[in-house]
Short mmCIF file of C-alpha atoms in Angstrom, two decimals:
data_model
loop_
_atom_site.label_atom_id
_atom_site.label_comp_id
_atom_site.label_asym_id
_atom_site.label_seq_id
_atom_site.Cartn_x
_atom_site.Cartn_y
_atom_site.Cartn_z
CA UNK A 1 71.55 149.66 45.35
CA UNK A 2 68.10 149.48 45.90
CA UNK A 3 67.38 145.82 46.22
CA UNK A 4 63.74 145.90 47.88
CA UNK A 5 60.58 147.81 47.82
CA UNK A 6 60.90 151.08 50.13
CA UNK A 7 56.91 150.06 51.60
CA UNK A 8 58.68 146.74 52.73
CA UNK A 9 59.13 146.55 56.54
CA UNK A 10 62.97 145.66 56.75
CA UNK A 11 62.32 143.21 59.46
CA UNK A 12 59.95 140.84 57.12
CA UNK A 13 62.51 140.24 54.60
CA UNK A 14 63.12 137.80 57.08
CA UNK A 15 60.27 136.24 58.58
CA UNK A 16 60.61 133.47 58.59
CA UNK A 17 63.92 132.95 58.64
CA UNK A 18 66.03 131.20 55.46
CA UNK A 19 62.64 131.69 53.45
CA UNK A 20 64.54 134.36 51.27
CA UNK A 21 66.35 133.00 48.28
CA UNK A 22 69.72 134.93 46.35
CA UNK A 23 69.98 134.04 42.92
CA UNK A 24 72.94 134.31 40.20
CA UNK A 25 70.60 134.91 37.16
CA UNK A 26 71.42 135.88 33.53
CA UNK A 27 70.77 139.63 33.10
CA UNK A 28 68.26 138.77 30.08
CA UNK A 29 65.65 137.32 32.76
CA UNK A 30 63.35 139.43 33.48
CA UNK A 31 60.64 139.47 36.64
CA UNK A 32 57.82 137.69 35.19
CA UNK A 33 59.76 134.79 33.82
CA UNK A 34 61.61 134.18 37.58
CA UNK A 35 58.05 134.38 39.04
CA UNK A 36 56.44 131.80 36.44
CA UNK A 37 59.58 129.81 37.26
CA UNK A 38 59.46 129.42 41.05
CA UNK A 39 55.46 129.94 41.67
CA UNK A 40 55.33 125.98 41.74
CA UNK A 41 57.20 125.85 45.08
CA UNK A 42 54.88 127.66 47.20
CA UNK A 43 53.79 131.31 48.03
CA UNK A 44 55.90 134.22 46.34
CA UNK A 45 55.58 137.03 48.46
CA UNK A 46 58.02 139.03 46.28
CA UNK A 47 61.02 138.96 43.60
CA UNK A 48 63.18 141.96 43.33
CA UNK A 49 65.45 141.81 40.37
CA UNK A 50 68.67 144.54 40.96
CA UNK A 51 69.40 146.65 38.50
CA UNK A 52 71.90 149.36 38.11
CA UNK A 53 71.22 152.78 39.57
CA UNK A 54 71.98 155.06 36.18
CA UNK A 55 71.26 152.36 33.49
CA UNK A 56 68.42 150.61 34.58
CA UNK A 57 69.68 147.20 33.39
CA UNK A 58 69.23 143.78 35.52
CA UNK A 59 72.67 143.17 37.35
CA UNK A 60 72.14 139.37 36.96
CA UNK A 61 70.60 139.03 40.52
CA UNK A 62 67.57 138.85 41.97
CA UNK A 63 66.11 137.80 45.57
CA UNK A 64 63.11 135.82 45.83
CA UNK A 65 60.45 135.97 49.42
CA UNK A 66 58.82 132.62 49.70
CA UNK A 67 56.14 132.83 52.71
CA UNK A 68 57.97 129.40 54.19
CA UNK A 69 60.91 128.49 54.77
CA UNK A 70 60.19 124.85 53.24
CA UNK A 71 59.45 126.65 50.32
CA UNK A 72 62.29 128.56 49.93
CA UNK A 73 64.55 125.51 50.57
CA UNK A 74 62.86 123.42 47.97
CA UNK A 75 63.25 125.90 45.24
CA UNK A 76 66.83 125.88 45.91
CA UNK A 77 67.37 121.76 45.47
CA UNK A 78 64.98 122.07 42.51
CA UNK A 79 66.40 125.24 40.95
CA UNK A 80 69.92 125.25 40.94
CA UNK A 81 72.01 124.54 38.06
CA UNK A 82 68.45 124.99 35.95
CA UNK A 83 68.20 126.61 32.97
CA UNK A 84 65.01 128.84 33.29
CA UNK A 85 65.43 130.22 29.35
CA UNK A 86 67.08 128.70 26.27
CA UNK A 87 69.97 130.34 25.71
CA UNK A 88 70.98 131.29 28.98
CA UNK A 89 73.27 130.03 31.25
CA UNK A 90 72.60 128.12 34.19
CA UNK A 91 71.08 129.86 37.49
CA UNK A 92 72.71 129.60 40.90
CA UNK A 93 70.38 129.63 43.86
CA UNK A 94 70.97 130.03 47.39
CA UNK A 95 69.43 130.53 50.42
CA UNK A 96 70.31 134.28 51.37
CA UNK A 97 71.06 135.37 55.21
CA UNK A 98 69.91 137.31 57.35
CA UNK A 99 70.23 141.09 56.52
CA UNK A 100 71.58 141.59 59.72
CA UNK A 101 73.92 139.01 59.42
CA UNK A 102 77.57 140.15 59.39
CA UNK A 103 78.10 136.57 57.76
CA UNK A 104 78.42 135.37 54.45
CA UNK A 105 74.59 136.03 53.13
CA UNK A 106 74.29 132.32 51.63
CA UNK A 107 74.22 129.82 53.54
CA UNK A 108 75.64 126.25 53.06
CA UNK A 109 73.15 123.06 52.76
CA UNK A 110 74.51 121.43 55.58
CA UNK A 111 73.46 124.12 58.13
CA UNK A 112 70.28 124.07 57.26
CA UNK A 113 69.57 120.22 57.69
CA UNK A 114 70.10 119.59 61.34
CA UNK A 115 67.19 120.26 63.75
CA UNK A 116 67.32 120.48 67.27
CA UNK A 117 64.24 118.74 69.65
CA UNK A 118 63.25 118.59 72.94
CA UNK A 119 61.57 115.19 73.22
CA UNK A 120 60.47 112.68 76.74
CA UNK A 121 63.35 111.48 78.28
CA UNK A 122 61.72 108.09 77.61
CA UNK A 123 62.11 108.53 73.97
CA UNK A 124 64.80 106.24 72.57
CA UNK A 125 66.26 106.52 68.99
CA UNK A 126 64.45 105.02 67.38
CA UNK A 127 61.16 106.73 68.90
CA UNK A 128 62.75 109.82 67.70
CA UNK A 129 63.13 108.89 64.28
CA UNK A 130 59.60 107.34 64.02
CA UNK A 131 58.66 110.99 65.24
CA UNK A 132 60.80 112.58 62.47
CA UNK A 133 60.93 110.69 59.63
CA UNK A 134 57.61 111.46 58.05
CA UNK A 135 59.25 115.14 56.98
CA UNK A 136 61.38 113.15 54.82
CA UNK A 137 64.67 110.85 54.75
CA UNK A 138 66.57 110.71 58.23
CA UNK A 139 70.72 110.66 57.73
CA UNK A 140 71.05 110.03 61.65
CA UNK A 141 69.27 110.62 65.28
CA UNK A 142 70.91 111.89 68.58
CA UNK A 143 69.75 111.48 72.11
CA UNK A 144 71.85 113.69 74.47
CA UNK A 145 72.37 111.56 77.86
CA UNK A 146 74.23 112.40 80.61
CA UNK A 147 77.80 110.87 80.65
CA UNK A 148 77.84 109.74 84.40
CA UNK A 149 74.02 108.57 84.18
CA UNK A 150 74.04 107.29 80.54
CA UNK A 151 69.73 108.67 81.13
CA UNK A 152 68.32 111.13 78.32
CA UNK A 153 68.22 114.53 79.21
CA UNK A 154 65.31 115.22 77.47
CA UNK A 155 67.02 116.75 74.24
CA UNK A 156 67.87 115.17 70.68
CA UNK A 157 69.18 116.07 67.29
CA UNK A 158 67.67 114.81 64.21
CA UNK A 159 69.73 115.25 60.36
CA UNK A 160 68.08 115.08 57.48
CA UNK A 161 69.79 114.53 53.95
CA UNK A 162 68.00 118.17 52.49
CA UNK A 163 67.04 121.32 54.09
CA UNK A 164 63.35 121.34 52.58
CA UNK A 165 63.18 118.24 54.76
CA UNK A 166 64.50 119.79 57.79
CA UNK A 167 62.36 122.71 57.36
CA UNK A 168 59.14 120.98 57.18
CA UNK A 169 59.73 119.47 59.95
CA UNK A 170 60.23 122.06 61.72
CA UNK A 171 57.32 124.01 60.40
CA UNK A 172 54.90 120.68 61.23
CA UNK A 173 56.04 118.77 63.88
CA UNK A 174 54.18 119.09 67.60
CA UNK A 175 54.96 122.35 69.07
CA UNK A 176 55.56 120.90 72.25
CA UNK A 177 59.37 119.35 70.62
CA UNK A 178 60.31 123.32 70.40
CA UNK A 179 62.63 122.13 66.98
CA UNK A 180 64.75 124.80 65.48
CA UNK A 181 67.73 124.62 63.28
CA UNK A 182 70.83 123.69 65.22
CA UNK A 183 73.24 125.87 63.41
CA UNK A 184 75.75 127.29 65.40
CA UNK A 185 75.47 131.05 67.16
CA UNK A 186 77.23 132.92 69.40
CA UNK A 187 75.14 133.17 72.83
CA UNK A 188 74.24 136.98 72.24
CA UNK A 189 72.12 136.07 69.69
CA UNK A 190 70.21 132.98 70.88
CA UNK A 191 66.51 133.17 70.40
CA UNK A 192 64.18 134.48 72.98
CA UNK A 193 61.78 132.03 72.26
CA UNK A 194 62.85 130.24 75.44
CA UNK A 195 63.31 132.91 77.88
CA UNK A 196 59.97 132.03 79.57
CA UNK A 197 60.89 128.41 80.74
CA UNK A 198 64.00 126.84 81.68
CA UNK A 199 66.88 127.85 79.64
CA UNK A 200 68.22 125.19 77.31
CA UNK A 201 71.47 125.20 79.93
CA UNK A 202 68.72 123.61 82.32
CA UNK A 203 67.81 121.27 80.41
CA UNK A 204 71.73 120.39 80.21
CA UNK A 205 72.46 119.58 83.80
CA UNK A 206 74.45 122.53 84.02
CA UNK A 207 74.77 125.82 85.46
CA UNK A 208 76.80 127.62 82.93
CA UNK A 209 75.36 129.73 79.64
CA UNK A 210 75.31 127.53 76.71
CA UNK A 211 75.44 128.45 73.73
CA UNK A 212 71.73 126.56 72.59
CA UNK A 213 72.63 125.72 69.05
CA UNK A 214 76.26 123.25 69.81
CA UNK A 215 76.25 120.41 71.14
CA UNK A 216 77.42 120.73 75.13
CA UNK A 217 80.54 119.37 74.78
CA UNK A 218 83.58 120.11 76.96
CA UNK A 219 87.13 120.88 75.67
CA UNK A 220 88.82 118.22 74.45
CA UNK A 221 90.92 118.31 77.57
CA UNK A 222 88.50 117.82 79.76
CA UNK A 223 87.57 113.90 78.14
CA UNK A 224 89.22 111.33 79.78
CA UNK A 225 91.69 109.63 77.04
CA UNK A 226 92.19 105.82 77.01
CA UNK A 227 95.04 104.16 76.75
CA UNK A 228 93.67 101.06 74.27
CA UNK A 229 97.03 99.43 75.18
CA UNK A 230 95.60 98.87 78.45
CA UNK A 231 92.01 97.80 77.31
CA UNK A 232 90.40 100.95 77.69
CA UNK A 233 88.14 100.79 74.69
CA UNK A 234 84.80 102.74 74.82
CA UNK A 235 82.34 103.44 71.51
CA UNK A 236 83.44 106.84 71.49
CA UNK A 237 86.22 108.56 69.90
CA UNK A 238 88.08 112.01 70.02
CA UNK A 239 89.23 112.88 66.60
CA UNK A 240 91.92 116.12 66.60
CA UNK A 241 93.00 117.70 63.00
CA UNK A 242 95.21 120.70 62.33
CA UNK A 243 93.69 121.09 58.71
CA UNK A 244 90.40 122.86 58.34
CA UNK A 245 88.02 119.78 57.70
CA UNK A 246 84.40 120.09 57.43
CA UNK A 247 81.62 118.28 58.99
CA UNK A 248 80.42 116.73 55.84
CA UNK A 249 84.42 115.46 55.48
CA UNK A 250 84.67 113.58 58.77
CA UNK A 251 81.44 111.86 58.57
CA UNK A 252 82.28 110.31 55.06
CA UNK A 253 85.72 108.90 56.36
CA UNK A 254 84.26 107.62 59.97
CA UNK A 255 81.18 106.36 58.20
CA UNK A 256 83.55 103.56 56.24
CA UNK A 257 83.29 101.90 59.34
CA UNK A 258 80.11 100.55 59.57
CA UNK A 259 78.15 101.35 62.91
CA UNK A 260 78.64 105.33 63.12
CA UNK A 261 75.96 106.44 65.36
CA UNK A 262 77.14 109.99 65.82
CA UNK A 263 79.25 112.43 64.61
CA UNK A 264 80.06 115.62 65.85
CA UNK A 265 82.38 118.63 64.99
CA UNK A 266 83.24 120.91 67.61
CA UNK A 267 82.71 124.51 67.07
CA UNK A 268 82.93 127.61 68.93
CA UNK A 269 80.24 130.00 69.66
CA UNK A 270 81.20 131.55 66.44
CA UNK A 271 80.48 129.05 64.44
CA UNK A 272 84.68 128.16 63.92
CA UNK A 273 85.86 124.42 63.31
CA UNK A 274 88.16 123.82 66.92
CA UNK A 275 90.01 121.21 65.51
CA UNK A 276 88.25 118.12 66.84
CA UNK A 277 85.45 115.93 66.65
CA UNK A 278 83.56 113.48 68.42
CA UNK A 279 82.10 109.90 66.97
CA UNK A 280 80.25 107.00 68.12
CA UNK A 281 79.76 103.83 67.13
CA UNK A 282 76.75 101.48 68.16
CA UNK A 283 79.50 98.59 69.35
CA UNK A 284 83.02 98.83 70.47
CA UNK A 285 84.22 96.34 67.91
CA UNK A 286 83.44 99.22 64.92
CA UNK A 287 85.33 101.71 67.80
CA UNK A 288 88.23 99.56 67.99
CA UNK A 289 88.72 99.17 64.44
CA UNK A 290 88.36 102.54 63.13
CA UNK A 291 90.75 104.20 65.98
CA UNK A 292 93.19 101.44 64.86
CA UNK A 293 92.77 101.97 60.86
CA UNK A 294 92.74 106.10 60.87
CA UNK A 295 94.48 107.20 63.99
CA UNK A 296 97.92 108.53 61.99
CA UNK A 297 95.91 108.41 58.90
CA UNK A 298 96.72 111.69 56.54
CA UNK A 299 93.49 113.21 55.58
CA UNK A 300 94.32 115.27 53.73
CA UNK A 301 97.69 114.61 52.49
CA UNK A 302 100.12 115.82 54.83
CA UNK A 303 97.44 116.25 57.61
CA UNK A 304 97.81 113.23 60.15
CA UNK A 305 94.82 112.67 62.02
CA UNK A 306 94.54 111.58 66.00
CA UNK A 307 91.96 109.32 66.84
CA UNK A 308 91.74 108.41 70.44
CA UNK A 309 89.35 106.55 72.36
CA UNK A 310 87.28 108.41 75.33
CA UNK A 311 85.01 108.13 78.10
CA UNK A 312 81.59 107.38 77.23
CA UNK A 313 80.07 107.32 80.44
CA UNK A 314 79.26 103.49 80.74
CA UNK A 315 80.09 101.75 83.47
CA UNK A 316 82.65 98.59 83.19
CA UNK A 317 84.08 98.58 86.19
CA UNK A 318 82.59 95.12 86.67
CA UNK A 319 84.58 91.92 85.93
CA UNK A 320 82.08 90.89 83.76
CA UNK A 321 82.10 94.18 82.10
CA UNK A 322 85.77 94.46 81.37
CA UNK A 323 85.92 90.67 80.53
CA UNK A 324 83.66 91.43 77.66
CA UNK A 325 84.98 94.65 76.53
CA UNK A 326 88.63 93.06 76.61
CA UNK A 327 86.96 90.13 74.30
CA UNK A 328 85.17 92.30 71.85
CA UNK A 329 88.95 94.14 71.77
CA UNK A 330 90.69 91.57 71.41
CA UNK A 331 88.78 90.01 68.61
CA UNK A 332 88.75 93.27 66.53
CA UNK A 333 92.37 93.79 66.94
CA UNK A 334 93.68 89.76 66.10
CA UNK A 335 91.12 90.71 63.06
CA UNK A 336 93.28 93.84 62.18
CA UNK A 337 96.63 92.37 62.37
CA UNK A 338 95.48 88.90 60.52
CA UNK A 339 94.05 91.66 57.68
CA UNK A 340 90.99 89.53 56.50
CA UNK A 341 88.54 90.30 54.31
CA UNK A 342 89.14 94.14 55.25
CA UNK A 343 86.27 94.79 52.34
CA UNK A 344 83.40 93.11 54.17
CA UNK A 345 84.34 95.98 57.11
CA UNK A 346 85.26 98.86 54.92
CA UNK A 347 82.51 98.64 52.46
CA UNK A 348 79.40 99.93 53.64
CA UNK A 349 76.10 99.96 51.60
CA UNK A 350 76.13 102.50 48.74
CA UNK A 351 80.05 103.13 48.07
CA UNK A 352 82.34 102.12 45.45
CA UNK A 353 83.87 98.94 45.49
CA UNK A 354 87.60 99.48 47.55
CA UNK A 355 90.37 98.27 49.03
CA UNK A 356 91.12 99.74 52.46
CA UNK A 357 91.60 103.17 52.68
CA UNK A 358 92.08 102.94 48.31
CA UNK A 359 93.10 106.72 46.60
CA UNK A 360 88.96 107.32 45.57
CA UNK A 361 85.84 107.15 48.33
CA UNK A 362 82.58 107.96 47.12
CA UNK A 363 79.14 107.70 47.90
CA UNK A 364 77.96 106.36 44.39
CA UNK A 365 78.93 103.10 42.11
CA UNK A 366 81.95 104.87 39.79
CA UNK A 367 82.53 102.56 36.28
CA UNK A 368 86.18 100.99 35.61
CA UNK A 369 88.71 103.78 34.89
CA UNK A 370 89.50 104.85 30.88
CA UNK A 371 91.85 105.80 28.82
CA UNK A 372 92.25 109.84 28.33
CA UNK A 373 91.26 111.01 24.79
CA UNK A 374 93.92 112.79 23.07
CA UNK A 375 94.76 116.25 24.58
CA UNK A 376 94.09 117.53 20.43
CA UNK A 377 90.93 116.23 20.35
CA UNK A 378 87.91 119.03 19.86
CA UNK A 379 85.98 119.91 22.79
CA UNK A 380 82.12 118.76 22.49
CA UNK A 381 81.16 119.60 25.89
CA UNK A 382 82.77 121.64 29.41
CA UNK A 383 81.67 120.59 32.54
CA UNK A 384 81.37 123.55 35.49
CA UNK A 385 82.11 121.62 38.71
CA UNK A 386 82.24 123.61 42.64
CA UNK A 387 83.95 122.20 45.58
CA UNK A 388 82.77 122.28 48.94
CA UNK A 389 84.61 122.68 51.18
CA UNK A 390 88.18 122.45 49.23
CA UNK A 391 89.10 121.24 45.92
CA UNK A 392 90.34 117.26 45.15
CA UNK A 393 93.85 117.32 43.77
CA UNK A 394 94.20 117.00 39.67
CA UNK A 395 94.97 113.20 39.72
CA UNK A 396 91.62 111.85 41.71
CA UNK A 397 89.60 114.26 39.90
CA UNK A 398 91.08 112.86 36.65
CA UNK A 399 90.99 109.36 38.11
CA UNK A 400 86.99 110.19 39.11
CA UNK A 401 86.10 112.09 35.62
CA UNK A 402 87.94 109.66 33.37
CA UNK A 403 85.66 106.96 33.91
CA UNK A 404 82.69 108.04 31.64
CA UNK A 405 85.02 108.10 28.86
CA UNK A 406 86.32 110.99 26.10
CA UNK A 407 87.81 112.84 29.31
CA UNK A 408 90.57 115.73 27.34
CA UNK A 409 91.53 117.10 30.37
CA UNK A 410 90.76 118.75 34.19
CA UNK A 411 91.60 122.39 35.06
CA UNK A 412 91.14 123.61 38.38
CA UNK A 413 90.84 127.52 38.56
CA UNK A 414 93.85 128.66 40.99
CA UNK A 415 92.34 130.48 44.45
CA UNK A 416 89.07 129.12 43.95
CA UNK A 417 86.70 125.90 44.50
CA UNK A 418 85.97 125.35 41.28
CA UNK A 419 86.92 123.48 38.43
CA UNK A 420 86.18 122.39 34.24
CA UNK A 421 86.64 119.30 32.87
CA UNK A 422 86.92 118.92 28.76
CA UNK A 423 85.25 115.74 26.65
CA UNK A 424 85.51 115.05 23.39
CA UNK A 425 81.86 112.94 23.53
CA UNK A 426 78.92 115.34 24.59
CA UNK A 427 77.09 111.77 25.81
CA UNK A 428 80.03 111.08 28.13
CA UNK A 429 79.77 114.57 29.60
CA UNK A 430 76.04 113.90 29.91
CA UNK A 431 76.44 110.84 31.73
CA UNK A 432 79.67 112.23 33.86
CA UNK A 433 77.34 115.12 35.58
CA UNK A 434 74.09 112.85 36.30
CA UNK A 435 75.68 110.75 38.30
CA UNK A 436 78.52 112.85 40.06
CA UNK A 437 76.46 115.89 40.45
CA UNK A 438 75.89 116.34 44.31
CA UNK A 439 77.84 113.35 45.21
CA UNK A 440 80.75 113.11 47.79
CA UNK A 441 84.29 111.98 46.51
CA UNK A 442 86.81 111.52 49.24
CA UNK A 443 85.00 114.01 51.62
CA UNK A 444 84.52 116.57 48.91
CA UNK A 445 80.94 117.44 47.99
CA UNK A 446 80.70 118.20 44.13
CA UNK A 447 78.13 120.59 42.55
CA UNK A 448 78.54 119.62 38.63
CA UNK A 449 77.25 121.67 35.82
CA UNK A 450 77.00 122.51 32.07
CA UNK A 451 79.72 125.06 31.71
CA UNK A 452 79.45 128.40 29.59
CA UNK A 453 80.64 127.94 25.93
CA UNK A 454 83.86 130.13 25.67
CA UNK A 455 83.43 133.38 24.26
CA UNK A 456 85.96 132.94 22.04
CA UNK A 457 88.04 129.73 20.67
CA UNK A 458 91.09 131.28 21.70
CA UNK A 459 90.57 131.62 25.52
CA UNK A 460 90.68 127.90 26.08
CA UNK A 461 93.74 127.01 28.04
CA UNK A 462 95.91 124.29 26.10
CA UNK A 463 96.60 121.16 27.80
CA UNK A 464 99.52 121.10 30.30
CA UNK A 465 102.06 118.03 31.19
#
């Protein structure tokens, strides 16, 4: 398959990198009407359409070279899910990796929205978002310090909510910050861009290789585990899961508790989940609480979680140290076992009303629950609807789905993260995708769609009990 121009350099496909788009396209579209389509975002230094080798027809993908990777990035929020023709269906757009990658070639949102700074050890949070935050909406700043010290080693991480944002930054921001994505990679392939000052291990306080993208973080072993029995609370806790949670997951459930300053999972220098992640809260009362609430806590169901509390490097070794911490402890947990208004600490800005812990979590207002429409009813509209990372069970996603009204039913594809959901109301379908689409529900990030109209009246499945 011949997917590029033979005068093309190989090499510039890529340069720079992520500002190469792969795109799921109906075979009807044709060169000029991808180019008209995605011009608006920025520079098009080429499209390349594959078509098959002995008939000459479009395969129904195409790659698009933007001349930024900002560019690239904001095509892909803009464009996917679009219709670009009437008639066809809806395109799928991602970023496409590296052709020397032996990874999957798209790569996920989230690793392309978390930059990684150098920045004056004199810079506080704050300072760093104030730096940052004019490339676009900030989800949450890092300073690494030094865990004996508690001083700044000189090196932050800023997240932004979309990877346009990230980019821009990146592309704009003082040279002198050295940003780059902070996606993880194996130490054989870490930039050279560094190799004439100190190494990024320097910077670290340490001796050993790091790998420059992850977070220097020991094995979970190596953290000094409190006993909260004994009034050993710290802001920081060590969170250890068998099941293969993302990111994306952890952050929604620790960021119920308001206060979340960081959140970290730990990967290898292959890019693989090991197990455990690290949070911290901005006070030890929000520490206290949520290692009481979700340590034991199944997430998923049948996955119990283990939340302990570890060192944070700060010093209360001091009577008037422990005295407080011991206070603030002691507060939080008379608080817990007294269970009073659990909503006012469980309910942070911008999720659904809940009870503690309740069956649905999501990031946007949902309306009251409604009744099902009759499983005979006709089908007006099919919503297309991808999971990422895993798909919610049948009952939540009919609890979520059935509150726009006219829901017929919810069928999950078997082996893969995606999903349709049936209405008998085209409106309530309408409705169902603009506010869902992109949203988080119970850790799960939902991409919904207009589905394909069935080819035929007989391949719908009937409705099961």
């Amino acid at each position: 398959m011949d997917e590029y121009p033979s005068k093309q350099a190989t090499e510039n496909l890529d340069d720079p990198p992520n500002s190469r788009l792969f795109a799921v396209i109906s075979r009807s579209l044709s060169e000029d009407e991808l180019r008209e389509s995605f011009s608006v975002f920025g520079d098009i230094q080429g499209i390349w359409v594959v078509k098959d080798k002995q008939t000459k027809e479009s395969k129904g993908i195409a790659y698009v070279k933007f001349a930024k990777s900002s560019q690239a990035c904001l095509a892909m929020e803009e464009m996917h899910g679009k219709v670009l023709v009437d008639g066809t269906k809806p395109i799928k757009v991602f970023i496409a990796q590296s052709r020397s990658s032996n990874r999957h070639r798209d790569v996920e949102d989230e690793e392309l929205t978390r930059i990684f700074v150098m920045i004056p050890k004199t810079f506080s949070e704050e300072d760093l978002k104030d730096t940052f935050k004019e490339y676009g909406d900030i989800e949450y700043c890092v300073i690494i310090k030094n865990k004996s010290t508690g001083e700044s080693k000189g090196l932050g991480y800023v997240r932004y909510y979309k990877p346009s944002q990230a980019a821009l930054a990146i592309e704009n921001c003082d040279k002198t910050y050295r940003a780059i994505l902070a996606e993880p990679r194996n130490k054989a392939s870490a930039s050279e861009e560094y190799s004439g000052g100190p190494s990024r291990g320097d910077y670290m306080g340490g001796n050993e290789p790091m790998n420059q993208y992850a977070f220097p973080m020991a094995e979970p072993g190596n953290y000094q585990v409190m006993d909260y029995r004994s009034g050993d609370f710290t802001r920081c806790l060590m969170v250890a899961t068998r099941a293969a949670l993302s990111q994306e997951q952890i952050f929604a459930l620790f960021d119920l508790i308001p206060g979340m300053e960081y959140c970290e999972l730990q990967r290898d220098a292959y890019g693989m989940s090991k197990g455990h992640a690290l949070i911290r809260y901005s006070n030890l009362g929000s520490a206290v609480y949520a290692k009481e609430k979700l340590n034991g806590f199944e997430y998923p169901p049948g996955n119990r979680l283990a939340v302990n509390f570890v060192d944070d490097g700060e010093d209360r070794g001091s009577p008037v140290g422990r005295m407080a911490m011991q206070l603030v402890a002691a507060q939080m947990m008379s608080a817990v076992w007294s269970g009073p208004s659990t909503s006012q600490v469980m309910k942070p800005p911008g999720f659904s009303p809940m009870s503690s812990m309740s069956r649905i979590q999501a990031d946007v207002s949902l309306p009251s629950m409604k009744k099902l429409a009759p499983p005979d009813s006709k089908t007006k509209e099919r919503l297309f609807v991808v999971f990422s990372p895993s798909p919610l069970p049948l009952d939540v996603l009919e609890d979520v789905f059935c509150r726009f009204g006219s829901l017929i039913e919810v069928h999950l594809v078997p082996g893969r993260k995606v999903g349709y959901m049936r209405y008998a109301d085209k409106q309530c379908a309408d409705e169902a995708m603009a506010v869902l689409h992109g949203r988080i529900v119970n850790g799960v990030k939902m991409k919904v769609m207009l589905a394909d109209p069935p080819r035929e009246e007989s391949h719908k499945r009937p409705r099961t009990t």
